[in-house]
């Protein structure tokens, strides 16, 4: 069987790409290793840039997002218990972000793909790529014990950090950049009212904390924990007490405790692989780069990659113009590095690294104090948080 584009992975990047191609009449097949329930159940990001919202609107998968998403025009930064407001809307000429969980966005995209006759092969095992340097690439996979092969024109690896796409690229063509942080985020989903009207990013002597939300009745909170910590180390009580301590006495009294229904620890990492394409293979989203979550860029970066890649594939299939495909990696990577910089910067300003009593520690603190005391500093933060244009 021949299909113009084979997409590996049904995370946000693969699903969005498939739908963007579909509305321009370009067929694709998505091969996904896990089952639908697993993909729809993964709890991850919660903040959408308006560029990402715009892509969901463009493909017409926006009814539930428009009804349930919450627009935020600012964030709070709390330092040692004192809250500062970053009025992003005022600082960026009216821009906002939208609170809408990645889980919901994924469910909406899968439902829309299937409703439009889209082909998603869940539980596709042993996916492997052949002939990426030729003009006749193909993809093999096993489904229900039977081997299948799809020939195609292009392969989009939207298969996350652990996927097969990046690993298929010749090692000598790939340059990788990495920073691993000595801490992770313990994240909790609970049935409770949000702490404030907007997100609170808190920097405290005991470490970073973040109060986010999914709706008026569900909160998503995080605390910085040492990399070695295990989920068993964190009872619900210990989590709520630590969160209150890091928010300081005034905001602690605003924390509403509720039933915790998800708790997990995610490591923090910065990673970039260059280039993002080789022959007929194109990488998008976490397959090519990872950011630490401070600043909520991971999902949004996947969306901007897919915007560039879909435009390039559409130009090729509709106008036989290959320039976009040739320039994809360069174009995407320029925006990737800006988001990498911002996520690293937010992470370093707001977390505790255990070297606070050193030159580096003092400089990080001075940077945070400067940003919060300067309109120019706050504007830089706001401009990046709402998302750079693409
Ligand atoms: P993914 O969502 O990872 O999707 C890749 C898909 O490919 C998956 O469905 C996977 O099963 C499939 N796949 C992998 N390998 C294969 C294979 N060999 N064959 C077939 N299919 C395969 N970002 C934020 O902004 N804020 C957050 O709070 C946040 N929390 C996160 C927590 C965790 C635990 C993780 C892992 C990420 C988090 N992120 C967060 C990042 C954000 O969720 C990602 O940037 C986003 O999911 C990227 O989308 P993607 O489609 O590129 O990759
Ligand atoms: C959420 C995650 C983030 O990484 C962030 O910066 C803000 C919010 C969230 O899961 O709600």
Tab-separated table of C-alpha atoms and ligand atoms in Angstrom:
chain	number	residue	atom	x	y	z
A	1	UNK	CA	0.000	0.000	0.000
A	2	UNK	CA	1.240	3.523	-0.818
A	3	UNK	CA	0.386	6.615	1.215
A	4	UNK	CA	1.848	10.109	0.682
A	5	UNK	CA	2.875	10.658	4.314
A	6	UNK	CA	3.457	8.123	7.095
A	7	UNK	CA	3.373	9.716	10.551
A	8	UNK	CA	4.921	7.888	13.506
A	9	UNK	CA	3.222	8.757	16.806
A	10	UNK	CA	-0.245	9.974	17.753
A	11	UNK	CA	0.763	12.610	20.282
A	12	UNK	CA	-0.238	16.218	19.637
A	13	UNK	CA	2.337	16.692	16.854
A	14	UNK	CA	1.375	13.608	14.837
A	15	UNK	CA	-2.361	14.180	15.171
A	16	UNK	CA	-2.172	17.876	14.346
A	17	UNK	CA	0.038	17.212	11.309
A	18	UNK	CA	-2.286	14.524	10.001
A	19	UNK	CA	-5.276	16.850	10.254
A	20	UNK	CA	-3.506	19.874	8.732
A	21	UNK	CA	-2.604	17.691	5.729
A	22	UNK	CA	-6.109	16.220	5.560
A	23	UNK	CA	-7.796	19.633	5.169
A	24	UNK	CA	-5.605	20.180	2.098
A	25	UNK	CA	-6.477	16.771	0.671
A	26	UNK	CA	-3.200	15.013	1.555
A	27	UNK	CA	-3.638	11.517	3.021
A	28	UNK	CA	-1.546	10.117	5.842
A	29	UNK	CA	-1.454	7.073	8.097
A	30	UNK	CA	-0.510	7.403	11.775
A	31	UNK	CA	1.324	4.484	13.408
A	32	UNK	CA	1.062	4.576	17.208
A	33	UNK	CA	2.792	2.125	19.544
A	34	UNK	CA	0.310	2.412	22.437
A	35	UNK	CA	-3.448	1.864	22.583
A	36	UNK	CA	-5.992	4.681	22.316
A	37	UNK	CA	-6.880	4.621	26.007
A	38	UNK	CA	-3.228	5.016	27.002
A	39	UNK	CA	-2.665	7.909	24.592
A	40	UNK	CA	-5.830	9.688	25.767
A	41	UNK	CA	-5.019	9.162	29.438
A	42	UNK	CA	-1.523	10.680	29.565
A	43	UNK	CA	-1.453	13.756	31.810
A	44	UNK	CA	0.937	16.385	30.529
A	45	UNK	CA	0.880	20.067	29.595
A	46	UNK	CA	-1.866	22.578	30.307
A	47	UNK	CA	-1.063	25.943	28.700
A	48	UNK	CA	-1.702	26.649	25.003
A	49	UNK	CA	-0.180	29.593	23.163
A	50	UNK	CA	-2.602	31.368	20.841
A	51	UNK	CA	-0.592	30.054	17.885
A	52	UNK	CA	-1.487	26.520	18.995
A	53	UNK	CA	-5.106	27.545	19.576
A	54	UNK	CA	-5.065	29.053	16.059
A	55	UNK	CA	-3.992	25.736	14.532
A	56	UNK	CA	-6.839	23.923	16.332
A	57	UNK	CA	-9.244	26.554	14.956
A	58	UNK	CA	-7.801	26.251	11.449
A	59	UNK	CA	-8.574	22.533	11.360
A	60	UNK	CA	-12.004	23.102	12.918
A	61	UNK	CA	-11.296	21.040	16.050
A	62	UNK	CA	-12.096	23.862	18.421
A	63	UNK	CA	-15.682	23.506	19.694
A	64	UNK	CA	-14.861	21.974	23.085
A	65	UNK	CA	-11.657	24.013	23.440
A	66	UNK	CA	-13.573	27.264	22.826
A	67	UNK	CA	-16.242	26.253	25.337
A	68	UNK	CA	-14.011	24.843	28.095
A	69	UNK	CA	-10.623	26.554	27.626
A	70	UNK	CA	-9.877	29.413	30.022
A	71	UNK	CA	-8.100	32.522	28.730
A	72	UNK	CA	-5.393	33.954	30.990
A	73	UNK	CA	-3.919	37.419	30.471
A	74	UNK	CA	-1.194	37.098	33.082
A	75	UNK	CA	0.739	34.988	35.560
A	76	UNK	CA	1.940	35.539	39.105
A	77	UNK	CA	5.523	35.062	40.195
A	78	UNK	CA	5.863	34.524	43.930
A	79	UNK	CA	9.274	35.101	45.500
A	80	UNK	CA	9.731	34.007	49.100
A	81	UNK	CA	6.001	34.313	49.687
A	82	UNK	CA	5.459	37.694	48.000
A	83	UNK	CA	3.392	37.666	44.798
A	84	UNK	CA	4.234	39.816	41.740
A	85	UNK	CA	1.890	40.083	38.765
A	86	UNK	CA	3.082	39.849	35.155
A	87	UNK	CA	0.286	41.435	33.143
A	88	UNK	CA	1.062	39.686	29.863
A	89	UNK	CA	-1.925	41.155	28.096
A	90	UNK	CA	-0.858	44.737	28.810
A	91	UNK	CA	2.819	44.023	28.114
A	92	UNK	CA	2.261	42.304	24.745
A	93	UNK	CA	-0.432	44.449	23.135
A	94	UNK	CA	-3.356	42.242	24.165
A	95	UNK	CA	-2.044	38.682	23.915
A	96	UNK	CA	-3.212	35.846	26.181
A	97	UNK	CA	-2.719	32.102	26.652
A	98	UNK	CA	-5.379	29.413	27.040
A	99	UNK	CA	-5.650	26.831	29.818
A	100	UNK	CA	-6.715	23.585	28.137
A	101	UNK	CA	-5.139	20.234	29.018
A	102	UNK	CA	-3.024	18.326	26.514
A	103	UNK	CA	-5.159	15.308	27.431
A	104	UNK	CA	-8.308	17.078	26.202
A	105	UNK	CA	-6.601	18.376	23.069
A	106	UNK	CA	-5.411	14.841	22.255
A	107	UNK	CA	-8.895	13.378	22.786
A	108	UNK	CA	-10.408	16.052	20.510
A	109	UNK	CA	-7.806	15.430	17.788
A	110	UNK	CA	-8.209	11.641	17.847
A	111	UNK	CA	-12.005	11.934	17.702
A	112	UNK	CA	-11.765	14.370	14.779
A	113	UNK	CA	-9.245	12.230	12.854
A	114	UNK	CA	-11.457	9.169	13.187
A	115	UNK	CA	-14.649	11.100	12.358
A	116	UNK	CA	-13.006	12.270	9.109
A	117	UNK	CA	-12.011	8.731	8.149
A	118	UNK	CA	-8.412	9.210	9.294
A	119	UNK	CA	-6.262	6.123	9.612
A	120	UNK	CA	-4.649	5.679	13.050
A	121	UNK	CA	-3.091	2.258	13.656
A	122	UNK	CA	-2.931	1.895	17.455
A	123	UNK	CA	-0.678	-0.778	18.984
A	124	UNK	CA	1.609	-0.776	15.928
A	125	UNK	CA	4.688	-2.674	17.153
A	126	UNK	CA	8.289	-2.792	15.918
A	127	UNK	CA	7.961	0.239	13.651
A	128	UNK	CA	11.054	0.561	11.442
A	129	UNK	CA	11.980	2.977	8.665
A	130	UNK	CA	13.626	2.000	5.374
A	131	UNK	CA	15.130	3.977	2.514
A	132	UNK	CA	14.968	7.454	4.080
A	133	UNK	CA	17.799	8.602	1.791
A	134	UNK	CA	16.002	7.315	-1.327
A	135	UNK	CA	12.906	8.740	-3.030
A	136	UNK	CA	10.985	5.562	-2.129
A	137	UNK	CA	11.005	5.337	1.643
A	138	UNK	CA	8.860	2.810	3.476
A	139	UNK	CA	7.800	1.895	6.980
A	140	UNK	CA	7.330	-1.600	8.414
A	141	UNK	CA	5.316	-2.460	11.487
A	142	UNK	CA	3.620	-5.378	13.179
A	143	UNK	CA	-0.052	-5.306	14.089
A	144	UNK	CA	-1.794	-8.240	15.818
A	145	UNK	CA	1.189	-10.421	14.986
A	146	UNK	CA	1.116	-9.688	11.229
A	147	UNK	CA	3.843	-7.691	9.481
A	148	UNK	CA	2.812	-4.748	7.271
A	149	UNK	CA	4.715	-2.412	4.988
A	150	UNK	CA	3.674	1.048	3.832
A	151	UNK	CA	5.498	2.720	0.976
A	152	UNK	CA	5.322	6.510	1.077
A	153	UNK	CA	6.782	9.776	-0.182
A	154	UNK	CA	7.696	11.257	3.202
A	155	UNK	CA	7.951	10.100	6.823
A	156	UNK	CA	7.192	12.405	9.746
A	157	UNK	CA	8.649	11.185	13.045
A	158	UNK	CA	6.315	12.665	15.650
A	159	UNK	CA	7.203	9.873	18.056
A	160	UNK	CA	8.574	11.715	21.062
A	161	UNK	CA	11.965	11.589	22.746
A	162	UNK	CA	12.097	7.763	22.928
A	163	UNK	CA	10.830	7.236	19.384
A	164	UNK	CA	12.389	5.405	16.464
A	165	UNK	CA	12.598	8.340	14.012
A	166	UNK	CA	15.576	10.222	15.419
A	167	UNK	CA	17.441	6.955	16.025
A	168	UNK	CA	17.090	6.064	12.330
A	169	UNK	CA	19.063	9.146	11.272
A	170	UNK	CA	22.777	8.436	10.593
A	171	UNK	CA	24.692	9.158	13.795
A	172	UNK	CA	27.344	11.149	11.972
A	173	UNK	CA	24.691	13.550	10.607
A	174	UNK	CA	23.121	14.271	13.979
A	175	UNK	CA	24.406	16.735	16.548
A	176	UNK	CA	22.758	16.686	19.955
A	177	UNK	CA	22.811	19.192	22.796
A	178	UNK	CA	21.674	18.301	26.297
A	179	UNK	CA	21.337	19.648	29.818
A	180	UNK	CA	20.016	17.516	32.646
A	181	UNK	CA	18.804	19.314	35.771
A	182	UNK	CA	19.396	17.889	39.255
A	183	UNK	CA	15.676	17.871	40.080
A	184	UNK	CA	12.254	16.850	38.799
A	185	UNK	CA	8.662	18.024	39.185
A	186	UNK	CA	6.211	16.173	41.346
A	187	UNK	CA	2.829	16.865	39.718
A	188	UNK	CA	-0.576	16.386	41.281
A	189	UNK	CA	-4.078	16.552	39.799
A	190	UNK	CA	-6.764	17.154	42.422
A	191	UNK	CA	-10.454	17.936	42.645
A	192	UNK	CA	-10.218	21.409	44.135
A	193	UNK	CA	-10.766	25.073	43.353
A	194	UNK	CA	-7.742	26.926	41.897
A	195	UNK	CA	-5.548	28.891	44.317
A	196	UNK	CA	-5.826	32.124	42.307
A	197	UNK	CA	-7.385	33.489	39.113
A	198	UNK	CA	-4.105	32.903	37.217
A	199	UNK	CA	-1.111	30.527	37.526
A	200	UNK	CA	1.379	31.104	40.354
A	201	UNK	CA	5.051	30.260	39.679
A	202	UNK	CA	6.744	30.291	43.099
A	203	UNK	CA	10.436	30.543	43.961
A	204	UNK	CA	11.192	29.748	47.593
A	205	UNK	CA	14.202	28.747	49.689
A	206	UNK	CA	12.782	25.183	49.782
A	207	UNK	CA	12.406	25.064	45.971
A	208	UNK	CA	10.075	25.865	43.097
A	209	UNK	CA	6.294	25.343	43.125
A	210	UNK	CA	3.584	25.937	40.528
A	211	UNK	CA	-0.151	26.268	41.047
A	212	UNK	CA	-1.975	25.602	37.804
A	213	UNK	CA	-5.470	24.435	36.932
A	214	UNK	CA	-7.500	22.514	34.408
A	215	UNK	CA	-10.922	24.003	35.231
A	216	UNK	CA	-12.760	25.774	38.044
A	217	UNK	CA	-12.920	22.423	39.882
A	218	UNK	CA	-9.646	20.681	38.971
A	219	UNK	CA	-6.159	21.899	39.880
A	220	UNK	CA	-2.732	20.853	38.620
A	221	UNK	CA	0.051	21.696	41.062
A	222	UNK	CA	3.771	20.941	40.965
A	223	UNK	CA	6.702	21.085	43.410
A	224	UNK	CA	10.400	20.782	42.608
A	225	UNK	CA	11.822	17.550	44.101
A	226	UNK	CA	15.321	16.000	44.052
A	227	UNK	CA	15.889	13.705	41.037
A	228	UNK	CA	16.245	10.671	43.335
A	229	UNK	CA	12.810	11.102	44.985
A	230	UNK	CA	10.232	8.387	44.417
A	231	UNK	CA	6.491	8.865	44.262
A	232	UNK	CA	6.159	6.704	47.442
A	233	UNK	CA	8.151	9.387	49.296
A	234	UNK	CA	5.316	11.844	48.752
A	235	UNK	CA	2.084	11.261	50.656
A	236	UNK	CA	-0.758	13.628	49.765
A	237	UNK	CA	-0.314	15.384	53.135
A	238	UNK	CA	3.385	15.923	52.577
A	239	UNK	CA	2.652	17.370	49.133
A	240	UNK	CA	0.000	19.864	50.361
A	241	UNK	CA	2.187	20.972	53.278
A	242	UNK	CA	5.190	21.525	51.021
A	243	UNK	CA	3.114	23.462	48.490
A	244	UNK	CA	1.748	25.758	51.223
A	245	UNK	CA	5.204	26.350	52.674
A	246	UNK	CA	6.639	27.339	49.287
A	247	UNK	CA	3.754	29.740	48.594
A	248	UNK	CA	4.311	31.573	51.891
A	249	UNK	CA	1.743	32.322	54.600
A	250	UNK	CA	-0.565	34.656	52.616
A	251	UNK	CA	-1.143	32.355	49.636
A	252	UNK	CA	-0.968	29.179	51.761
A	253	UNK	CA	-4.329	30.107	53.228
A	254	UNK	CA	-5.806	30.150	49.689
A	255	UNK	CA	-4.812	26.543	48.889
A	256	UNK	CA	-7.868	24.315	48.633
A	257	UNK	CA	-7.110	20.678	49.300
A	258	UNK	CA	-9.099	18.074	47.410
A	259	UNK	CA	-9.002	14.445	46.339
A	260	UNK	CA	-5.703	13.743	44.552
A	261	UNK	CA	-6.424	11.546	41.503
A	262	UNK	CA	-3.054	11.589	39.746
A	263	UNK	CA	0.468	11.962	41.076
A	264	UNK	CA	3.715	11.531	39.122
A	265	UNK	CA	7.321	12.730	38.956
A	266	UNK	CA	8.820	14.004	35.686
A	267	UNK	CA	12.553	14.627	35.219
A	268	UNK	CA	13.679	17.974	33.792
A	269	UNK	CA	15.849	18.075	30.711
A	270	UNK	CA	16.847	20.339	27.828
A	271	UNK	CA	17.663	18.514	24.581
A	272	UNK	CA	18.003	19.482	20.926
A	273	UNK	CA	18.877	17.303	17.924
A	274	UNK	CA	20.054	18.998	14.729
A	275	UNK	CA	19.167	18.848	11.901
A	276	UNK	CA	15.458	18.062	12.116
A	277	UNK	CA	15.389	16.308	8.755
A	278	UNK	CA	17.409	13.831	6.733
A	279	UNK	CA	16.448	12.724	3.227
A	280	UNK	CA	12.732	11.911	3.298
A	281	UNK	CA	12.533	11.843	7.111
A	282	UNK	CA	11.340	14.863	9.115
A	283	UNK	CA	11.330	15.122	12.930
A	284	UNK	CA	8.741	17.192	14.815
A	285	UNK	CA	8.021	17.866	18.501
A	286	UNK	CA	9.666	15.913	21.316
A	287	UNK	CA	11.309	13.607	18.748
A	288	UNK	CA	13.714	16.468	18.057
A	289	UNK	CA	13.757	18.492	21.276
A	290	UNK	CA	12.798	18.543	24.942
A	291	UNK	CA	12.415	21.583	27.182
A	292	UNK	CA	12.068	21.666	30.956
A	293	UNK	CA	8.381	22.426	31.658
A	294	UNK	CA	8.908	25.826	33.336
A	295	UNK	CA	7.173	28.205	30.934
A	296	UNK	CA	4.960	25.542	29.286
A	297	UNK	CA	6.705	25.401	25.915
A	298	UNK	CA	6.889	21.636	25.078
A	299	UNK	CA	3.494	21.155	23.522
A	300	UNK	CA	3.502	24.579	21.894
A	301	UNK	CA	6.853	23.907	20.266
A	302	UNK	CA	5.489	20.648	18.840
A	303	UNK	CA	2.648	22.708	17.333
A	304	UNK	CA	4.952	25.271	15.701
A	305	UNK	CA	7.155	22.516	14.187
A	306	UNK	CA	4.056	20.925	12.721
A	307	UNK	CA	2.918	24.251	11.307
A	308	UNK	CA	6.210	24.612	9.384
A	309	UNK	CA	6.224	20.957	8.314
A	310	UNK	CA	2.603	20.948	7.137
A	311	UNK	CA	3.157	24.126	5.086
A	312	UNK	CA	6.233	22.562	3.489
A	313	UNK	CA	4.452	19.285	2.651
A	314	UNK	CA	1.420	21.161	1.291
A	315	UNK	CA	3.696	23.263	-0.973
A	316	UNK	CA	5.294	20.054	-2.251
A	317	UNK	CA	2.068	18.114	-2.867
A	318	UNK	CA	-0.068	21.011	-4.125
A	319	UNK	CA	2.504	23.080	-6.075
A	320	UNK	CA	5.467	20.725	-6.462
A	321	UNK	CA	7.547	23.301	-4.565
A	322	UNK	CA	10.253	21.596	-2.485
A	323	UNK	CA	11.836	24.721	-1.014
A	324	UNK	CA	9.839	24.511	2.224
A	325	UNK	CA	10.964	20.944	2.845
A	326	UNK	CA	14.587	21.914	2.196
A	327	UNK	CA	14.284	24.804	4.667
A	328	UNK	CA	12.162	23.039	7.300
A	329	UNK	CA	14.932	22.123	9.714
A	330	UNK	CA	16.556	25.547	9.620
A	331	UNK	CA	13.245	27.364	10.093
A	332	UNK	CA	11.980	25.143	12.899
A	333	UNK	CA	15.278	24.991	14.758
A	334	UNK	CA	15.542	28.800	14.971
A	335	UNK	CA	12.278	28.928	16.923
A	336	UNK	CA	13.209	25.813	18.918
A	337	UNK	CA	16.370	27.424	20.284
A	338	UNK	CA	14.445	30.515	21.399
A	339	UNK	CA	12.030	28.322	23.362
A	340	UNK	CA	14.963	26.286	24.719
A	341	UNK	CA	16.554	29.520	25.912
A	342	UNK	CA	13.351	30.746	27.554
A	343	UNK	CA	12.627	27.416	29.288
A	344	UNK	CA	16.210	27.165	30.573
A	345	UNK	CA	16.069	30.802	31.746
A	346	UNK	CA	12.746	30.392	33.602
A	347	UNK	CA	13.999	27.128	35.123
A	348	UNK	CA	17.249	28.652	36.312
A	349	UNK	CA	15.636	31.791	37.761
A	350	UNK	CA	12.890	30.012	39.675
A	351	UNK	CA	14.433	26.727	40.939
A	352	UNK	CA	16.923	26.032	43.727
A	353	UNK	CA	20.119	24.318	42.566
A	354	UNK	CA	21.753	23.909	45.993
A	355	UNK	CA	24.472	26.457	45.136
A	356	UNK	CA	22.594	29.551	46.232
A	357	UNK	CA	25.568	30.609	48.342
A	358	UNK	CA	27.863	30.944	45.313
A	359	UNK	CA	28.465	33.372	42.473
A	360	UNK	CA	26.073	31.497	40.132
A	361	UNK	CA	23.365	31.352	42.790
A	362	UNK	CA	23.627	35.054	43.571
A	363	UNK	CA	23.521	35.984	39.854
A	364	UNK	CA	20.373	33.882	39.312
A	365	UNK	CA	18.683	35.646	42.217
A	366	UNK	CA	19.777	39.068	40.891
A	367	UNK	CA	18.311	38.169	37.506
A	368	UNK	CA	14.925	37.325	39.045
A	369	UNK	CA	14.922	40.522	41.134
A	370	UNK	CA	15.861	42.558	38.058
A	371	UNK	CA	13.171	41.019	35.828
A	372	UNK	CA	10.466	41.680	38.406
A	373	UNK	CA	11.576	45.274	38.997
A	374	UNK	CA	11.844	46.312	35.352
A	375	UNK	CA	9.165	46.837	32.703
A	376	UNK	CA	11.698	45.744	30.083
A	377	UNK	CA	12.367	42.536	32.062
A	378	UNK	CA	8.673	41.788	32.521
A	379	UNK	CA	8.016	42.461	28.827
A	380	UNK	CA	10.732	39.972	27.825
A	381	UNK	CA	9.147	37.341	30.037
A	382	UNK	CA	5.607	38.084	28.812
A	383	UNK	CA	6.557	38.133	25.119
A	384	UNK	CA	8.157	34.689	25.355
A	385	UNK	CA	5.470	33.214	27.616
A	386	UNK	CA	2.609	34.059	25.234
A	387	UNK	CA	4.731	32.565	22.452
A	388	UNK	CA	6.944	33.973	19.726
A	389	UNK	CA	5.264	34.277	16.322
A	390	UNK	CA	5.480	31.531	13.710
B	1	LIG	P1	4.480	12.863	22.440
B	1	LIG	O1	3.330	13.487	23.110
B	1	LIG	O2	5.526	12.222	23.284
B	1	LIG	O3	3.896	11.784	21.426
B	1	LIG	C1	4.711	10.826	20.800
B	1	LIG	C2	3.863	9.616	20.456
B	1	LIG	O4	4.649	8.695	19.721
B	1	LIG	C3	3.364	8.873	21.676
B	1	LIG	O5	1.992	8.641	21.576
B	1	LIG	C4	4.167	7.578	21.686
B	1	LIG	O6	3.445	6.497	22.261
B	1	LIG	C5	4.409	7.391	20.203
B	1	LIG	N1	5.610	6.586	19.913
B	1	LIG	C6	6.818	6.632	20.496
B	1	LIG	N2	7.652	5.752	19.951
B	1	LIG	C7	6.966	5.105	18.983
B	1	LIG	C8	7.296	4.081	18.074
B	1	LIG	N3	8.508	3.515	18.055
B	1	LIG	N4	6.334	3.647	17.218
B	1	LIG	C9	5.098	4.209	17.229
B	1	LIG	N5	4.733	5.195	18.084
B	1	LIG	C10	5.652	5.644	18.946
B	1	LIG	N6	5.003	20.186	28.474
B	1	LIG	C11	4.560	21.285	29.006
B	1	LIG	O7	4.548	22.308	28.313
B	1	LIG	N7	4.075	21.295	30.290
B	1	LIG	C12	4.056	20.158	31.072
B	1	LIG	O8	3.614	20.174	32.215
B	1	LIG	C13	4.558	18.978	30.548
B	1	LIG	N8	4.579	17.829	31.270
B	1	LIG	C14	5.107	16.700	30.702
B	1	LIG	C15	5.188	15.517	31.434
B	1	LIG	C16	5.748	14.359	30.882
B	1	LIG	C17	5.843	13.083	31.711
B	1	LIG	C18	6.255	14.397	29.553
B	1	LIG	C19	6.884	13.158	28.924
B	1	LIG	C20	6.156	15.575	28.821
B	1	LIG	C21	5.598	16.732	29.394
B	1	LIG	N9	5.503	17.925	28.669
B	1	LIG	C22	5.022	19.045	29.210
B	1	LIG	C23	5.927	18.035	27.317
B	1	LIG	C24	4.758	17.886	26.340
B	1	LIG	O9	3.824	17.008	26.869
B	1	LIG	C25	5.371	17.395	25.062
B	1	LIG	O10	6.236	18.410	24.589
B	1	LIG	C26	4.359	17.014	24.000
B	1	LIG	O11	3.659	15.859	24.397
B	1	LIG	C27	5.071	16.763	22.675
B	1	LIG	O12	4.185	16.179	21.764
B	1	LIG	P2	4.700	15.141	20.691
B	1	LIG	O13	3.478	14.776	19.917
B	1	LIG	O14	5.862	15.688	19.973
B	1	LIG	O15	5.250	13.894	21.510
B	2	LIG	C1	1.342	23.560	33.455
B	2	LIG	C2	2.565	23.023	33.144
B	2	LIG	C3	3.641	23.862	32.960
B	2	LIG	O1	4.833	23.356	32.628
B	2	LIG	C4	3.519	25.223	33.091
B	2	LIG	O2	4.599	26.012	32.933
B	2	LIG	C5	2.296	25.749	33.400
B	2	LIG	C6	1.205	24.912	33.575
B	2	LIG	C7	0.183	22.654	33.661
B	2	LIG	O3	0.357	21.442	33.577
B	2	LIG	O4	-0.894	23.165	33.937
